[in-house]
mmCIF file of C-alpha atoms in Angstrom:
data_model
loop_
_atom_site.group_PDB
_atom_site.id
_atom_site.type_symbol
_atom_site.label_atom_id
_atom_site.label_comp_id
_atom_site.label_asym_id
_atom_site.label_seq_id
_atom_site.Cartn_x
_atom_site.Cartn_y
_atom_site.Cartn_z
ATOM 1 C CA UNK Z 20 65.846 60.517 135.909
ATOM 2 C CA UNK Z 21 65.557 64.060 137.259
ATOM 3 C CA UNK Z 22 62.469 64.513 139.434
ATOM 4 C CA UNK Z 23 59.819 66.610 137.622
ATOM 5 C CA UNK Z 24 58.703 69.675 139.586
ATOM 6 C CA UNK Z 25 55.123 68.425 140.018
ATOM 7 C CA UNK Z 26 56.385 65.144 141.535
ATOM 8 C CA UNK Z 27 58.782 66.738 143.999
ATOM 9 C CA UNK Z 28 56.139 67.102 146.786
ATOM 10 C CA UNK Z 29 55.449 63.336 146.628
ATOM 11 C CA UNK Z 30 59.176 62.625 146.877
ATOM 12 C CA UNK Z 31 59.510 65.060 149.801
ATOM 13 C CA UNK Z 32 56.576 63.396 151.591
ATOM 14 C CA UNK Z 33 58.027 59.923 151.091
ATOM 15 C CA UNK Z 34 55.173 58.737 148.854
ATOM 16 C CA UNK Z 35 57.600 58.289 145.934
ATOM 17 C CA UNK Z 36 61.208 57.092 146.343
ATOM 18 C CA UNK Z 37 62.359 57.330 142.733
ATOM 19 C CA UNK Z 38 61.073 58.500 139.349
ATOM 20 C CA UNK Z 39 62.081 55.805 136.866
ATOM 21 C CA UNK Z 40 60.902 57.146 133.501
ATOM 22 C CA UNK Z 41 58.102 58.952 131.679
ATOM 23 C CA UNK Z 42 55.565 56.518 130.295
ATOM 24 C CA UNK Z 43 53.457 58.856 128.178
ATOM 25 C CA UNK Z 44 52.470 62.470 127.581
ATOM 26 C CA UNK Z 45 49.047 63.507 126.327
ATOM 27 C CA UNK Z 46 46.722 66.494 126.274
ATOM 28 C CA UNK Z 47 45.223 65.639 129.648
ATOM 29 C CA UNK Z 48 48.240 64.479 131.618
ATOM 30 C CA UNK Z 49 51.772 63.144 131.774
ATOM 31 C CA UNK Z 50 52.326 59.696 133.254
ATOM 32 C CA UNK Z 51 55.529 58.611 134.988
ATOM 33 C CA UNK Z 52 56.613 55.203 136.280
ATOM 34 C CA UNK Z 53 57.840 55.567 139.864
ATOM 35 C CA UNK Z 54 59.184 53.390 142.663
ATOM 36 C CA UNK Z 55 57.374 53.424 146.000
ATOM 37 C CA UNK Z 56 59.348 51.248 148.387
ATOM 38 C CA UNK Z 57 59.504 47.856 146.680
ATOM 39 C CA UNK Z 58 56.485 48.610 144.458
ATOM 40 C CA UNK Z 59 56.548 50.071 140.927
ATOM 41 C CA UNK Z 60 53.570 52.373 140.304
ATOM 42 C CA UNK Z 61 52.308 55.139 138.034
ATOM 43 C CA UNK Z 62 52.115 58.844 138.798
ATOM 44 C CA UNK Z 63 49.610 60.672 136.596
ATOM 45 C CA UNK Z 64 50.320 64.417 136.503
ATOM 46 C CA UNK Z 65 47.264 66.314 135.279
ATOM 47 C CA UNK Z 66 47.784 69.357 133.086
ATOM 48 C CA UNK Z 67 46.224 72.758 133.742
ATOM 49 C CA UNK Z 68 42.523 73.279 133.057
ATOM 50 C CA UNK Z 69 43.135 75.868 130.323
ATOM 51 C CA UNK Z 70 44.718 73.138 128.205
ATOM 52 C CA UNK Z 71 41.506 71.085 128.206
ATOM 53 C CA UNK Z 72 38.168 71.665 126.486
ATOM 54 C CA UNK Z 73 35.846 73.687 128.748
ATOM 55 C CA UNK Z 74 32.867 72.687 126.625
ATOM 56 C CA UNK Z 75 33.580 69.042 127.348
ATOM 57 C CA UNK Z 76 34.117 69.742 131.041
ATOM 58 C CA UNK Z 77 30.671 71.303 131.361
ATOM 59 C CA UNK Z 78 28.992 68.396 129.572
ATOM 60 C CA UNK Z 79 30.724 65.764 131.656
ATOM 61 C CA UNK Z 80 30.337 67.545 135.000
ATOM 62 C CA UNK Z 81 26.554 67.856 134.769
ATOM 63 C CA UNK Z 82 25.005 65.892 137.610
ATOM 64 C CA UNK Z 83 28.098 65.747 139.802
ATOM 65 C CA UNK Z 84 27.311 66.613 143.398
ATOM 66 C CA UNK Z 85 29.167 69.331 145.317
ATOM 67 C CA UNK Z 86 28.633 68.921 149.042
ATOM 68 C CA UNK Z 87 29.774 72.417 150.069
ATOM 69 C CA UNK Z 88 27.156 75.056 149.145
ATOM 70 C CA UNK Z 89 29.743 77.867 149.054
ATOM 71 C CA UNK Z 90 31.821 75.920 146.563
ATOM 72 C CA UNK Z 91 28.753 75.157 144.455
ATOM 73 C CA UNK Z 92 27.734 78.846 144.317
ATOM 74 C CA UNK Z 93 31.255 79.943 143.428
ATOM 75 C CA UNK Z 94 31.509 77.313 140.694
ATOM 76 C CA UNK Z 95 28.198 78.491 139.283
ATOM 77 C CA UNK Z 96 29.303 82.143 139.255
ATOM 78 C CA UNK Z 97 32.637 81.319 137.561
ATOM 79 C CA UNK Z 98 34.611 83.410 140.092
ATOM 80 C CA UNK Z 99 38.368 82.864 140.427
ATOM 81 C CA UNK Z 100 37.713 80.810 143.534
ATOM 82 C CA UNK Z 101 34.932 78.988 141.719
ATOM 83 C CA UNK Z 102 37.162 78.130 138.773
ATOM 84 C CA UNK Z 103 39.791 76.803 141.174
ATOM 85 C CA UNK Z 104 37.169 74.679 142.942
ATOM 86 C CA UNK Z 105 35.766 73.462 139.630
ATOM 87 C CA UNK Z 106 39.249 72.352 138.586
ATOM 88 C CA UNK Z 107 39.672 70.550 141.909
ATOM 89 C CA UNK Z 108 36.321 68.806 141.474
ATOM 90 C CA UNK Z 109 37.242 67.779 137.916
ATOM 91 C CA UNK Z 110 40.541 66.239 139.016
ATOM 92 C CA UNK Z 111 39.082 64.504 142.069
ATOM 93 C CA UNK Z 112 36.446 62.901 139.852
ATOM 94 C CA UNK Z 113 38.926 60.333 138.512
ATOM 95 C CA UNK Z 114 40.066 59.378 142.004
ATOM 96 C CA UNK Z 115 36.481 59.025 143.207
ATOM 97 C CA UNK Z 116 35.542 57.016 140.111
ATOM 98 C CA UNK Z 117 38.513 54.663 140.496
ATOM 99 C CA UNK Z 118 37.650 53.832 144.109
ATOM 100 C CA UNK Z 119 33.959 53.442 143.299
ATOM 101 C CA UNK Z 120 34.524 51.220 140.268
ATOM 102 C CA UNK Z 121 37.191 49.079 141.919
ATOM 103 C CA UNK Z 122 34.750 48.393 144.743
ATOM 104 C CA UNK Z 123 32.141 47.401 142.156
ATOM 105 C CA UNK Z 124 34.524 44.867 140.620
ATOM 106 C CA UNK Z 125 35.388 46.834 137.485
ATOM 107 C CA UNK Z 126 38.913 46.270 136.156
ATOM 108 C CA UNK Z 127 40.553 49.674 136.698
ATOM 109 C CA UNK Z 128 43.974 50.642 138.123
ATOM 110 C CA UNK Z 129 44.020 50.748 141.914
ATOM 111 C CA UNK Z 130 44.491 54.315 143.233
ATOM 112 C CA UNK Z 131 46.943 54.968 146.091
ATOM 113 C CA UNK Z 132 46.608 58.709 146.653
ATOM 114 C CA UNK Z 133 46.053 62.116 145.103
ATOM 115 C CA UNK Z 134 48.321 65.073 145.945
ATOM 116 C CA UNK Z 135 48.435 68.487 144.247
ATOM 117 C CA UNK Z 136 47.058 67.293 140.920
ATOM 118 C CA UNK Z 137 49.088 64.063 140.881
ATOM 119 C CA UNK Z 138 47.320 60.699 141.001
ATOM 120 C CA UNK Z 139 49.421 57.819 142.318
ATOM 121 C CA UNK Z 140 48.070 54.475 141.127
ATOM 122 C CA UNK Z 141 48.804 50.902 140.146
ATOM 123 C CA UNK Z 142 51.032 50.253 137.149
ATOM 124 C CA UNK Z 143 49.061 47.957 134.848
ATOM 125 C CA UNK Z 144 51.681 45.504 133.552
ATOM 126 C CA UNK Z 145 51.959 42.652 131.080
ATOM 127 C CA UNK Z 146 53.185 39.146 131.906
ATOM 128 C CA UNK Z 147 56.817 40.338 131.766
ATOM 129 C CA UNK Z 148 56.221 43.161 134.231
ATOM 130 C CA UNK Z 149 56.426 45.893 131.601
ATOM 131 C CA UNK Z 150 53.805 48.609 131.215
ATOM 132 C CA UNK Z 151 50.800 47.026 129.511
ATOM 133 C CA UNK Z 152 50.075 48.131 125.934
ATOM 134 C CA UNK Z 153 47.007 50.081 124.918
ATOM 135 C CA UNK Z 154 44.363 48.180 123.025
ATOM 136 C CA UNK Z 155 45.071 50.129 119.820
ATOM 137 C CA UNK Z 156 48.700 48.927 119.914
ATOM 138 C CA UNK Z 157 47.794 45.238 119.746
ATOM 139 C CA UNK Z 158 46.791 43.156 116.720
ATOM 140 C CA UNK Z 159 43.947 40.820 117.663
ATOM 141 C CA UNK Z 160 42.732 37.521 116.297
ATOM 142 C CA UNK Z 161 38.982 37.222 115.681
ATOM 143 C CA UNK Z 162 38.632 35.044 118.783
ATOM 144 C CA UNK Z 163 40.505 37.572 120.929
ATOM 145 C CA UNK Z 164 38.350 40.381 119.590
ATOM 146 C CA UNK Z 165 35.151 38.498 120.486
ATOM 147 C CA UNK Z 166 36.487 37.664 123.944
ATOM 148 C CA UNK Z 167 37.718 41.168 124.779
ATOM 149 C CA UNK Z 168 34.564 42.779 123.386
ATOM 150 C CA UNK Z 169 32.421 40.586 125.644
ATOM 151 C CA UNK Z 170 34.609 41.509 128.622
ATOM 152 C CA UNK Z 171 34.420 45.233 127.868
ATOM 153 C CA UNK Z 172 30.623 45.071 127.571
ATOM 154 C CA UNK Z 173 30.534 43.320 130.954
ATOM 155 C CA UNK Z 174 32.692 46.119 132.438
ATOM 156 C CA UNK Z 175 30.391 48.764 130.953
ATOM 157 C CA UNK Z 176 27.450 47.033 132.637
ATOM 158 C CA UNK Z 177 29.282 46.907 135.991
ATOM 159 C CA UNK Z 178 30.135 50.591 135.652
ATOM 160 C CA UNK Z 179 26.555 51.568 134.909
ATOM 161 C CA UNK Z 180 25.285 49.363 137.720
ATOM 162 C CA UNK Z 181 27.612 51.412 139.959
ATOM 163 C CA UNK Z 182 26.050 54.601 138.572
ATOM 164 C CA UNK Z 183 28.859 55.699 136.246
ATOM 165 C CA UNK Z 184 29.563 55.925 132.523
ATOM 166 C CA UNK Z 185 33.134 56.265 131.254
ATOM 167 C CA UNK Z 186 32.214 59.006 128.785
ATOM 168 C CA UNK Z 187 35.289 58.640 126.584
ATOM 169 C CA UNK Z 188 35.751 54.905 126.192
ATOM 170 C CA UNK Z 189 37.779 53.843 123.170
ATOM 171 C CA UNK Z 190 40.745 51.692 122.198
ATOM 172 C CA UNK Z 191 42.959 54.497 123.537
ATOM 173 C CA UNK Z 192 41.560 54.144 127.080
ATOM 174 C CA UNK Z 193 41.886 50.386 127.515
ATOM 175 C CA UNK Z 194 45.080 48.549 128.502
ATOM 176 C CA UNK Z 195 45.717 44.826 128.041
ATOM 177 C CA UNK Z 196 47.484 43.054 130.895
ATOM 178 C CA UNK Z 197 47.969 39.317 131.340
ATOM 179 C CA UNK Z 198 44.332 38.849 132.407
ATOM 180 C CA UNK Z 199 42.664 41.002 129.749
ATOM 181 C CA UNK Z 200 41.292 44.543 129.354
ATOM 182 C CA UNK Z 201 41.761 47.231 132.028
ATOM 183 C CA UNK Z 202 39.833 50.505 131.699
ATOM 184 C CA UNK Z 203 41.762 53.736 132.328
ATOM 185 C CA UNK Z 204 41.395 57.553 132.099
ATOM 186 C CA UNK Z 205 38.281 58.452 134.064
ATOM 187 C CA UNK Z 206 38.358 62.212 134.861
ATOM 188 C CA UNK Z 207 35.304 62.662 132.626
ATOM 189 C CA UNK Z 208 33.277 59.817 134.232
ATOM 190 C CA UNK Z 209 29.568 60.649 133.976
ATOM 191 C CA UNK Z 210 26.906 60.408 136.677
ATOM 192 C CA UNK Z 211 24.388 58.189 134.866
ATOM 193 C CA UNK Z 212 21.366 59.312 136.887
ATOM 194 C CA UNK Z 213 22.101 63.054 136.828
ATOM 195 C CA UNK Z 214 23.440 63.802 133.358
ATOM 196 C CA UNK Z 215 21.099 64.538 130.451
ATOM 197 C CA UNK Z 216 23.712 63.247 127.996
ATOM 198 C CA UNK Z 217 24.237 59.964 129.839
ATOM 199 C CA UNK Z 218 22.356 57.765 127.371
ATOM 200 C CA UNK Z 219 24.156 59.233 124.376
ATOM 201 C CA UNK Z 220 27.552 58.896 126.067
ATOM 202 C CA UNK Z 221 26.921 55.270 127.018
ATOM 203 C CA UNK Z 222 25.907 54.403 123.470
ATOM 204 C CA UNK Z 223 28.933 56.263 122.114
ATOM 205 C CA UNK Z 224 31.262 54.324 124.440
ATOM 206 C CA UNK Z 225 29.774 50.997 123.356
ATOM 207 C CA UNK Z 226 29.742 51.985 119.671
ATOM 208 C CA UNK Z 227 33.426 52.942 119.838
ATOM 209 C CA UNK Z 228 34.227 49.479 121.155
ATOM 210 C CA UNK Z 229 31.971 47.779 118.617
ATOM 211 C CA UNK Z 230 33.664 49.557 115.720
ATOM 212 C CA UNK Z 231 37.133 48.766 117.010
ATOM 213 C CA UNK Z 232 36.610 45.071 117.720
ATOM 214 C CA UNK Z 233 34.506 44.787 114.565
ATOM 215 C CA UNK Z 234 37.651 45.418 112.531
ATOM 216 C CA UNK Z 235 38.926 42.016 113.690
ATOM 217 C CA UNK Z 236 35.585 40.176 113.922
ATOM 218 C CA UNK Z 237 33.143 41.852 111.474
ATOM 219 C CA UNK Z 238 30.051 40.059 112.847
ATOM 220 C CA UNK Z 239 30.379 42.221 115.983
ATOM 221 C CA UNK Z 240 29.374 45.251 113.918
ATOM 222 C CA UNK Z 241 25.819 43.877 113.866
ATOM 223 C CA UNK Z 242 25.470 44.035 117.663
ATOM 224 C CA UNK Z 243 23.610 46.817 119.488
ATOM 225 C CA UNK Z 244 24.494 46.484 123.156
ATOM 226 C CA UNK Z 245 24.356 50.185 123.980
ATOM 227 C CA UNK Z 246 20.621 50.664 123.606
ATOM 228 C CA UNK Z 247 19.907 47.280 125.177
ATOM 229 C CA UNK Z 248 21.994 48.127 128.251
ATOM 230 C CA UNK Z 249 20.404 51.548 128.648
ATOM 231 C CA UNK Z 250 16.886 50.139 128.298
ATOM 232 C CA UNK Z 251 17.599 47.658 131.104
ATOM 233 C CA UNK Z 252 19.085 50.438 133.237
ATOM 234 C CA UNK Z 253 16.058 52.711 132.737
ATOM 235 C CA UNK Z 254 13.674 49.908 133.666
ATOM 236 C CA UNK Z 255 15.672 49.056 136.804
ATOM 237 C CA UNK Z 256 16.507 45.586 135.500
ATOM 238 C CA UNK Z 257 20.238 46.030 134.900
ATOM 239 C CA UNK Z 258 22.699 44.154 137.093
ATOM 240 C CA UNK Z 259 26.175 42.640 136.509
ATOM 241 C CA UNK Z 260 24.679 39.230 135.713
ATOM 242 C CA UNK Z 261 22.160 40.562 133.169
ATOM 243 C CA UNK Z 262 21.943 38.316 130.116
ATOM 244 C CA UNK Z 263 22.450 40.470 127.030
ATOM 245 C CA UNK Z 264 21.558 39.543 123.474
ATOM 246 C CA UNK Z 265 23.287 42.321 121.544
ATOM 247 C CA UNK Z 266 19.980 43.003 119.824
ATOM 248 C CA UNK Z 267 17.539 45.870 120.282
ATOM 249 C CA UNK Z 268 14.152 46.518 118.698
ATOM 250 C CA UNK Z 269 14.211 50.106 117.532
ATOM 251 C CA UNK Z 270 11.145 52.336 117.675
ATOM 252 C CA UNK Z 271 9.389 52.922 114.341
ATOM 253 C CA UNK Z 272 8.027 56.434 114.963
ATOM 254 C CA UNK Z 273 9.372 59.430 113.048
ATOM 255 C CA UNK Z 274 12.765 60.639 114.152
ATOM 256 C CA UNK Z 275 13.290 63.879 116.077
ATOM 257 C CA UNK Z 276 15.369 65.841 113.545
ATOM 258 C CA UNK Z 277 16.956 68.144 116.129
ATOM 259 C CA UNK Z 278 17.966 65.224 118.310
ATOM 260 C CA UNK Z 279 19.307 63.342 115.291
ATOM 261 C CA UNK Z 280 21.423 66.332 114.221
ATOM 262 C CA UNK Z 281 22.783 66.649 117.775
ATOM 263 C CA UNK Z 282 23.840 62.991 117.685
ATOM 264 C CA UNK Z 283 25.484 63.477 114.266
ATOM 265 C CA UNK Z 284 27.340 66.569 115.450
ATOM 266 C CA UNK Z 285 28.530 64.721 118.565
ATOM 267 C CA UNK Z 286 29.752 61.815 116.441
ATOM 268 C CA UNK Z 287 31.643 64.202 114.141
ATOM 269 C CA UNK Z 288 33.277 65.856 117.126
ATOM 270 C CA UNK Z 289 34.235 62.475 118.598
ATOM 271 C CA UNK Z 290 35.806 61.351 115.314
ATOM 272 C CA UNK Z 291 37.696 64.655 115.017
ATOM 273 C CA UNK Z 292 39.121 64.180 118.522
ATOM 274 C CA UNK Z 293 40.025 60.569 117.690
ATOM 275 C CA UNK Z 294 41.928 61.648 114.570
ATOM 276 C CA UNK Z 295 43.700 64.355 116.563
ATOM 277 C CA UNK Z 296 44.796 61.769 119.125
ATOM 278 C CA UNK Z 297 46.196 59.611 116.369
ATOM 279 C CA UNK Z 298 48.148 62.607 115.020
ATOM 280 C CA UNK Z 299 49.435 63.363 118.522
ATOM 281 C CA UNK Z 300 50.563 59.734 118.929
ATOM 282 C CA UNK Z 301 52.411 59.948 115.608
ATOM 283 C CA UNK Z 302 54.103 63.173 116.731
ATOM 284 C CA UNK Z 303 55.220 61.515 120.001
#
């Protein structure tokens, strides 16, 4: 196919030999399948910042460290330079998260480079070598649902043990290759120790997975791994081999109404975004 403009620099630099086809197009990015020597990989082309939700960007970026003080001041003042640097930091977050999580043993695509807003990474493939399907595209048996749910919970624990929370984990951000689930789409990865919304985002990620897998194995709807995982993390007792029960003893004191309304509003917003994604998929 004709080389897209954003991929031309990678072709010129010899990082990409051929663009084979476009795999998907979403609000955040376009993904192409490319040939690099004798390897078939993915090239994720991120869209411009103005096409993403600034409100979400602020929430997710809280707690991310900026080493250069000039950059940090500019980002805080929202100058033109600062906005450019904030965009760069947002895009680099996925690359940094991929390297960090891969090192921690989390099943994520292997990154191979990041040039001018284009992330070159492993193509997650099925047993036939084709691009692996998303979790929402696969019908599961109850046994598969239980197995994959357990694996996803284990990946969430590994991620948190490495200091990160996905922040937008759902059936749309998990691929299924021949060995099981692979977590993708990490530009919004959250710094667990530095973000005030970290606990809520972790629980939302886990709840999304519980609801999805619970459609195939209803007993999973009774589990409560999110709060259990966070409690272990807060106490310093969380590690990849932690034995989880899926149960959590909830506090009995009166609820904080403001906090409860914030959680409800966040859940409504998440469901609205989920429905919009489904509409976008139908349009594609």
